[in-house]
Amino acid sequence: MRTIRILLLLWILTAAAAAQAAVPVYEVQVVHTYPHDPSAFTEGLFYLNGFLYESTGLEQHSTIRKVRIDTGEVVQKIDIPSQYFGEGIVNWKNHLISLTWKSQTGFVFDLATFKLQKRFRYEGEGWALTQDGTDLIMSDGTPDLRFLDPQTLKVTRHLQVTFDGRPTRNVNELEWVNGEIFANIWETNWIVRIDPNTGHVVGLIDIAGLVGPSDNVKGLDSVPNGIAYDAKDDRLFVTGKNWPKMFEIRLIKSDKAAQAN
């Protein structure tokens, strides 16, 4: 009887460990397709008051834009100085905050006018920004997310992103969605769902196949990048670098489960 109890306990512990390690996978259903500027090398994206705000990269081509969703029309734009490679953006109150890639320089603009208000410095690379209503959250391509004080733009804490206990690299464009951090994983078709308290990846979203051969998306750098969320109407938008389309998507839980080997 003792042997049976021990075997039963081992079975329960093994099953619990496997369930903990398994991460749910989500597929996507396209709700709407919208036009997107195929010349936009998308680095940052967020939704606010009926418009999408988008930053584009590459030296001498970096911009920040305010875009009509339905038509893709750029209704407001500012060019980033030519020596900078524009990266992630986020809104905070009446400000728009942006990063650059390797220059360790960020900008704070007036959200309404796009007028430059100040510059700030940070260590390492700048990849993406989002906010949770209290802090700004920044990625730099490593497994480490930085939480910034929105007033001082200084780091207040760090969070390591892990999948099944292993650090997750290439964490790129960020978006705060219903209490989780969504992030593109650079050069993949995956978006990860991150628990902001633990850093654990708690879900994987497969966005492969959104663009096809007829969309004429070319180049190794034309990867998925750009997540925006309309909290009021519960709409999730995604796009990619030089993609001709923006997609509103709905998540559908798959029968599959991902598990690190």
mmCIF file of C-alpha atoms in Angstrom:
data_model
loop_
_atom_site.group_PDB
_atom_site.id
_atom_site.type_symbol
_atom_site.label_atom_id
_atom_site.label_comp_id
_atom_site.label_asym_id
_atom_site.label_seq_id
_atom_site.Cartn_x
_atom_site.Cartn_y
_atom_site.Cartn_z
ATOM 1 C CA MET A 1 0.000 0.000 0.000
ATOM 2 C CA ARG A 2 2.875 2.365 0.873
ATOM 3 C CA THR A 3 4.452 1.703 -2.548
ATOM 4 C CA ILE A 4 1.171 2.502 -4.307
ATOM 5 C CA ARG A 5 0.835 5.767 -2.395
ATOM 6 C CA ILE A 6 4.401 6.786 -3.278
ATOM 7 C CA LEU A 7 3.845 5.968 -6.956
ATOM 8 C CA LEU A 8 0.577 7.906 -6.932
ATOM 9 C CA LEU A 9 2.292 10.925 -5.345
ATOM 10 C CA LEU A 10 5.091 10.783 -7.933
ATOM 11 C CA TRP A 11 2.523 10.619 -10.727
ATOM 12 C CA ILE A 12 0.657 13.660 -9.348
ATOM 13 C CA LEU A 13 3.879 15.670 -8.978
ATOM 14 C CA THR A 14 5.030 14.735 -12.485
ATOM 15 C CA ALA A 15 1.663 15.668 -13.984
ATOM 16 C CA ALA A 16 1.646 18.971 -12.105
ATOM 17 C CA ALA A 17 5.167 19.810 -13.292
ATOM 18 C CA ALA A 18 4.251 19.012 -16.890
ATOM 19 C CA ALA A 19 1.111 21.132 -16.687
ATOM 20 C CA GLN A 20 3.110 24.022 -15.260
ATOM 21 C CA ALA A 21 5.707 23.787 -18.035
ATOM 22 C CA ALA A 22 3.155 23.600 -20.843
ATOM 23 C CA VAL A 23 2.320 27.021 -22.252
ATOM 24 C CA PRO A 24 -0.946 27.521 -24.156
ATOM 25 C CA VAL A 25 -0.722 28.395 -27.828
ATOM 26 C CA TYR A 26 -3.141 30.749 -29.577
ATOM 27 C CA GLU A 27 -3.942 30.982 -33.259
ATOM 28 C CA VAL A 28 -5.449 34.113 -34.778
ATOM 29 C CA GLN A 29 -8.607 34.906 -36.674
ATOM 30 C CA VAL A 30 -8.545 38.014 -38.841
ATOM 31 C CA VAL A 31 -11.459 40.296 -37.944
ATOM 32 C CA HIS A 32 -10.588 43.168 -40.309
ATOM 33 C CA THR A 33 -7.785 44.012 -42.707
ATOM 34 C CA TYR A 34 -6.680 47.618 -43.146
ATOM 35 C CA PRO A 35 -4.166 49.277 -45.489
ATOM 36 C CA HIS A 36 -0.668 49.932 -44.132
ATOM 37 C CA ASP A 37 2.141 51.923 -45.707
ATOM 38 C CA PRO A 38 4.509 49.306 -47.215
ATOM 39 C CA SER A 39 7.399 51.762 -46.915
ATOM 40 C CA ALA A 40 6.931 51.928 -43.126
ATOM 41 C CA PHE A 41 9.684 49.993 -41.355
ATOM 42 C CA THR A 42 7.513 49.597 -38.280
ATOM 43 C CA GLU A 43 9.278 49.785 -34.919
ATOM 44 C CA GLY A 44 6.590 51.008 -32.519
ATOM 45 C CA LEU A 45 2.801 51.088 -32.467
ATOM 46 C CA PHE A 46 0.009 52.080 -30.108
ATOM 47 C CA TYR A 47 -3.685 52.998 -30.294
ATOM 48 C CA LEU A 48 -5.174 56.161 -28.803
ATOM 49 C CA ASN A 49 -8.530 57.893 -29.287
ATOM 50 C CA GLY A 50 -9.367 56.371 -32.651
ATOM 51 C CA PHE A 51 -5.914 56.647 -34.224
ATOM 52 C CA LEU A 52 -2.820 54.499 -34.489
ATOM 53 C CA TYR A 53 0.518 56.065 -33.626
ATOM 54 C CA GLU A 54 3.449 54.452 -35.394
ATOM 55 C CA SER A 55 7.200 54.888 -35.374
ATOM 56 C CA THR A 56 9.384 53.769 -38.248
ATOM 57 C CA GLY A 57 13.091 52.974 -38.308
ATOM 58 C CA LEU A 58 16.225 53.134 -40.451
ATOM 59 C CA GLU A 59 18.657 56.034 -40.445
ATOM 60 C CA GLN A 60 17.477 58.961 -42.597
ATOM 61 C CA HIS A 61 14.006 57.409 -42.819
ATOM 62 C CA SER A 62 12.797 57.330 -39.209
ATOM 63 C CA THR A 63 9.438 58.960 -38.511
ATOM 64 C CA ILE A 64 6.628 59.152 -35.991
ATOM 65 C CA ARG A 65 3.121 59.192 -37.469
ATOM 66 C CA LYS A 66 -0.504 59.527 -36.502
ATOM 67 C CA VAL A 67 -2.531 57.265 -38.787
ATOM 68 C CA ARG A 68 -6.190 56.742 -39.644
ATOM 69 C CA ILE A 69 -6.932 53.063 -39.129
ATOM 70 C CA ASP A 70 -9.531 52.588 -41.856
ATOM 71 C CA THR A 71 -7.559 54.213 -44.667
ATOM 72 C CA GLY A 72 -3.930 54.096 -43.536
ATOM 73 C CA GLU A 73 -3.743 57.847 -44.162
ATOM 74 C CA VAL A 74 -0.954 59.622 -42.301
ATOM 75 C CA VAL A 75 -2.590 62.710 -40.803
ATOM 76 C CA GLN A 76 0.424 63.942 -38.831
ATOM 77 C CA LYS A 77 4.128 63.146 -39.075
ATOM 78 C CA ILE A 78 7.502 64.195 -37.754
ATOM 79 C CA ASP A 79 10.892 63.131 -39.089
ATOM 80 C CA ILE A 80 13.443 61.928 -36.549
ATOM 81 C CA PRO A 81 16.906 63.530 -37.075
ATOM 82 C CA SER A 82 18.703 61.593 -39.802
ATOM 83 C CA GLN A 83 21.486 60.242 -37.601
ATOM 84 C CA TYR A 84 18.997 58.300 -35.457
ATOM 85 C CA PHE A 85 17.317 54.937 -36.023
ATOM 86 C CA GLY A 86 13.823 55.348 -34.586
ATOM 87 C CA GLU A 87 12.450 52.618 -32.348
ATOM 88 C CA GLY A 88 9.580 52.176 -29.871
ATOM 89 C CA ILE A 89 7.044 54.814 -28.824
ATOM 90 C CA VAL A 90 4.465 55.202 -26.076
ATOM 91 C CA ASN A 91 2.039 57.866 -24.865
ATOM 92 C CA TRP A 92 2.063 59.191 -21.328
ATOM 93 C CA LYS A 93 -0.548 61.815 -20.483
ATOM 94 C CA ASN A 94 0.061 64.630 -22.997
ATOM 95 C CA HIS A 95 3.476 63.363 -24.026
ATOM 96 C CA LEU A 96 4.762 60.967 -26.678
ATOM 97 C CA ILE A 97 8.023 59.252 -25.728
ATOM 98 C CA SER A 98 10.302 57.577 -28.260
ATOM 99 C CA LEU A 99 13.504 55.525 -28.296
ATOM 100 C CA THR A 100 16.364 55.156 -30.764
ATOM 101 C CA TRP A 101 18.254 51.966 -31.445
ATOM 102 C CA LYS A 102 21.961 52.322 -30.627
ATOM 103 C CA SER A 103 22.285 56.026 -29.877
ATOM 104 C CA GLN A 104 21.206 55.728 -26.220
ATOM 105 C CA THR A 105 19.005 58.759 -26.838
ATOM 106 C CA GLY A 106 15.272 59.137 -26.325
ATOM 107 C CA PHE A 107 12.888 61.963 -27.141
ATOM 108 C CA VAL A 108 9.835 63.418 -25.439
ATOM 109 C CA PHE A 109 7.346 65.143 -27.759
ATOM 110 C CA ASP A 110 4.102 66.967 -27.187
ATOM 111 C CA LEU A 111 1.449 64.385 -28.050
ATOM 112 C CA ALA A 112 -0.834 66.872 -29.809
ATOM 113 C CA THR A 113 1.711 68.859 -31.819
ATOM 114 C CA PHE A 114 4.690 66.449 -32.063
ATOM 115 C CA LYS A 115 6.870 69.341 -30.935
ATOM 116 C CA LEU A 116 10.111 68.196 -29.291
ATOM 117 C CA GLN A 117 10.133 68.943 -25.553
ATOM 118 C CA LYS A 118 13.333 67.272 -24.372
ATOM 119 C CA ARG A 119 15.843 64.475 -24.874
ATOM 120 C CA PHE A 120 16.926 61.864 -22.359
ATOM 121 C CA ARG A 121 19.643 59.224 -22.086
ATOM 122 C CA TYR A 122 19.634 55.517 -21.256
ATOM 123 C CA GLU A 123 22.152 52.675 -21.311
ATOM 124 C CA GLY A 124 22.201 50.001 -23.997
ATOM 125 C CA GLU A 125 19.905 49.710 -26.977
ATOM 126 C CA GLY A 126 16.344 50.973 -27.242
ATOM 127 C CA TRP A 127 13.826 48.602 -28.841
ATOM 128 C CA ALA A 128 10.279 49.151 -27.615
ATOM 129 C CA LEU A 129 8.027 50.921 -25.129
ATOM 130 C CA THR A 130 4.608 50.405 -23.586
ATOM 131 C CA GLN A 131 2.953 51.466 -20.327
ATOM 132 C CA ASP A 132 0.748 49.902 -17.668
ATOM 133 C CA GLY A 133 -0.834 53.078 -16.314
ATOM 134 C CA THR A 134 1.846 53.439 -13.646
ATOM 135 C CA ASP A 135 5.209 52.799 -15.294
ATOM 136 C CA LEU A 136 6.713 52.824 -18.744
ATOM 137 C CA ILE A 137 8.048 49.435 -19.824
ATOM 138 C CA MET A 138 11.067 49.215 -22.137
ATOM 139 C CA SER A 139 12.695 46.379 -24.066
ATOM 140 C CA ASP A 140 16.272 46.359 -25.348
ATOM 141 C CA GLY A 141 16.481 43.033 -27.219
ATOM 142 C CA THR A 142 17.642 41.097 -24.162
ATOM 143 C CA PRO A 143 15.444 39.049 -21.790
ATOM 144 C CA ASP A 144 15.461 42.074 -19.453
ATOM 145 C CA LEU A 145 12.522 44.478 -19.382
ATOM 146 C CA ARG A 146 13.027 47.838 -17.659
ATOM 147 C CA PHE A 147 10.294 49.685 -15.794
ATOM 148 C CA LEU A 148 10.748 53.456 -15.975
ATOM 149 C CA ASP A 149 9.347 56.274 -13.888
ATOM 150 C CA PRO A 150 7.268 58.277 -16.433
ATOM 151 C CA GLN A 151 8.329 61.584 -14.891
ATOM 152 C CA THR A 152 12.075 61.062 -14.502
ATOM 153 C CA LEU A 153 12.491 58.331 -17.154
ATOM 154 C CA LYS A 154 14.800 56.544 -14.728
ATOM 155 C CA VAL A 155 14.757 52.765 -14.231
ATOM 156 C CA THR A 156 12.789 51.692 -11.157
ATOM 157 C CA ARG A 157 13.004 47.912 -11.565
ATOM 158 C CA HIS A 158 13.917 45.106 -13.935
ATOM 159 C CA LEU A 159 11.972 42.029 -15.028
ATOM 160 C CA GLN A 160 13.527 39.012 -16.731
ATOM 161 C CA VAL A 161 11.353 37.333 -19.365
ATOM 162 C CA THR A 162 11.555 33.537 -19.158
ATOM 163 C CA PHE A 163 9.978 30.624 -20.960
ATOM 164 C CA ASP A 164 9.891 27.472 -18.831
ATOM 165 C CA GLY A 165 12.631 28.957 -16.661
ATOM 166 C CA ARG A 166 14.917 29.948 -19.526
ATOM 167 C CA PRO A 167 15.661 33.570 -20.503
ATOM 168 C CA THR A 168 13.820 34.718 -23.651
ATOM 169 C CA ARG A 169 15.891 36.860 -25.987
ATOM 170 C CA ASN A 170 14.898 39.208 -28.818
ATOM 171 C CA VAL A 171 11.926 40.605 -26.908
ATOM 172 C CA ASN A 172 10.867 43.413 -29.215
ATOM 173 C CA GLU A 173 7.720 45.543 -29.746
ATOM 174 C CA LEU A 174 5.575 45.713 -26.606
ATOM 175 C CA GLU A 175 1.919 46.310 -25.783
ATOM 176 C CA TRP A 176 0.000 46.237 -22.506
ATOM 177 C CA VAL A 177 -3.099 44.055 -23.014
ATOM 178 C CA ASN A 178 -5.527 43.269 -20.205
ATOM 179 C CA GLY A 179 -2.902 43.066 -17.478
ATOM 180 C CA GLU A 180 -0.277 41.265 -19.559
ATOM 181 C CA ILE A 181 2.659 42.394 -21.667
ATOM 182 C CA PHE A 182 2.435 41.233 -25.272
ATOM 183 C CA ALA A 183 5.741 41.204 -27.170
ATOM 184 C CA ASN A 184 6.907 40.351 -30.665
ATOM 185 C CA ILE A 185 9.897 38.028 -30.654
ATOM 186 C CA TRP A 186 12.164 39.473 -33.318
ATOM 187 C CA GLU A 187 12.641 37.453 -36.503
ATOM 188 C CA THR A 188 9.865 35.017 -35.574
ATOM 189 C CA ASN A 189 6.119 34.726 -36.139
ATOM 190 C CA TRP A 190 5.472 34.536 -32.393
ATOM 191 C CA ILE A 191 3.995 37.012 -29.957
ATOM 192 C CA VAL A 192 4.535 36.093 -26.306
ATOM 193 C CA ARG A 193 2.196 36.899 -23.437
ATOM 194 C CA ILE A 194 4.227 37.867 -20.376
ATOM 195 C CA ASP A 195 3.121 37.932 -16.742
ATOM 196 C CA PRO A 196 4.288 41.384 -15.550
ATOM 197 C CA ASN A 197 4.780 40.156 -11.987
ATOM 198 C CA THR A 198 6.943 37.111 -12.678
ATOM 199 C CA GLY A 199 8.260 37.610 -16.226
ATOM 200 C CA HIS A 200 7.017 34.138 -17.147
ATOM 201 C CA VAL A 201 5.721 33.572 -20.678
ATOM 202 C CA VAL A 202 2.148 32.446 -20.094
ATOM 203 C CA GLY A 203 1.008 32.187 -23.704
ATOM 204 C CA LEU A 204 2.270 32.032 -27.278
ATOM 205 C CA ILE A 205 0.434 33.596 -30.230
ATOM 206 C CA ASP A 206 1.189 32.233 -33.696
ATOM 207 C CA ILE A 207 0.719 34.962 -36.326
ATOM 208 C CA ALA A 208 2.305 33.086 -39.232
ATOM 209 C CA GLY A 209 0.458 33.363 -42.522
ATOM 210 C CA LEU A 210 -1.078 36.800 -42.064
ATOM 211 C CA VAL A 211 0.704 38.001 -45.189
ATOM 212 C CA GLY A 212 1.164 35.796 -48.243
ATOM 213 C CA PRO A 213 2.962 35.818 -51.612
ATOM 214 C CA SER A 214 0.407 38.191 -53.134
ATOM 215 C CA ASP A 215 1.277 40.825 -50.525
ATOM 216 C CA ASN A 216 4.747 41.140 -52.051
ATOM 217 C CA VAL A 217 6.491 41.353 -48.681
ATOM 218 C CA LYS A 218 10.189 40.927 -49.406
ATOM 219 C CA GLY A 219 13.430 41.030 -47.487
ATOM 220 C CA LEU A 220 14.727 39.257 -44.410
ATOM 221 C CA ASP A 221 13.895 42.288 -42.259
ATOM 222 C CA SER A 222 10.209 42.397 -43.242
ATOM 223 C CA VAL A 223 9.199 40.544 -40.108
ATOM 224 C CA PRO A 224 6.144 40.844 -37.862
ATOM 225 C CA ASN A 225 6.550 43.879 -35.612
ATOM 226 C CA GLY A 226 3.874 46.121 -34.178
ATOM 227 C CA ILE A 227 1.117 45.438 -31.645
ATOM 228 C CA ALA A 228 -1.595 47.907 -30.616
ATOM 229 C CA TYR A 229 -4.607 47.441 -28.355
ATOM 230 C CA ASP A 230 -7.874 49.372 -28.171
ATOM 231 C CA ALA A 231 -8.934 48.652 -24.586
ATOM 232 C CA LYS A 232 -12.315 50.392 -24.907
ATOM 233 C CA ASP A 233 -13.527 48.222 -27.782
ATOM 234 C CA ASP A 234 -11.255 45.230 -27.088
ATOM 235 C CA ARG A 235 -9.516 45.349 -30.478
ATOM 236 C CA LEU A 236 -6.031 43.945 -31.064
ATOM 237 C CA PHE A 237 -4.000 45.128 -34.072
ATOM 238 C CA VAL A 238 -0.789 43.701 -35.530
ATOM 239 C CA THR A 239 1.417 44.484 -38.503
ATOM 240 C CA GLY A 240 5.017 44.105 -39.645
ATOM 241 C CA LYS A 241 7.959 45.941 -41.125
ATOM 242 C CA ASN A 242 7.099 47.006 -44.695
ATOM 243 C CA TRP A 243 3.818 45.103 -44.605
ATOM 244 C CA PRO A 244 1.061 46.480 -46.871
ATOM 245 C CA LYS A 245 -1.628 45.511 -44.366
ATOM 246 C CA MET A 246 -2.640 46.062 -40.759
ATOM 247 C CA PHE A 247 -4.712 43.304 -39.156
ATOM 248 C CA GLU A 248 -7.287 43.350 -36.408
ATOM 249 C CA ILE A 249 -7.135 39.875 -34.927
ATOM 250 C CA ARG A 250 -8.990 37.692 -32.464
ATOM 251 C CA LEU A 251 -7.143 35.053 -30.432
ATOM 252 C CA ILE A 252 -8.303 31.447 -30.557
ATOM 253 C CA LYS A 253 -6.826 28.965 -28.109
ATOM 254 C CA SER A 254 -5.244 26.020 -29.912
ATOM 255 C CA ASP A 255 -5.265 22.388 -28.866
ATOM 256 C CA LYS A 256 -1.487 22.570 -28.959
ATOM 257 C CA ALA A 257 0.675 23.482 -25.994
ATOM 258 C CA ALA A 258 4.264 24.654 -26.199
ATOM 259 C CA GLN A 259 6.884 23.180 -23.919
ATOM 260 C CA ALA A 260 10.563 24.014 -23.761
ATOM 261 C CA ASN A 261 12.884 21.113 -24.465
#
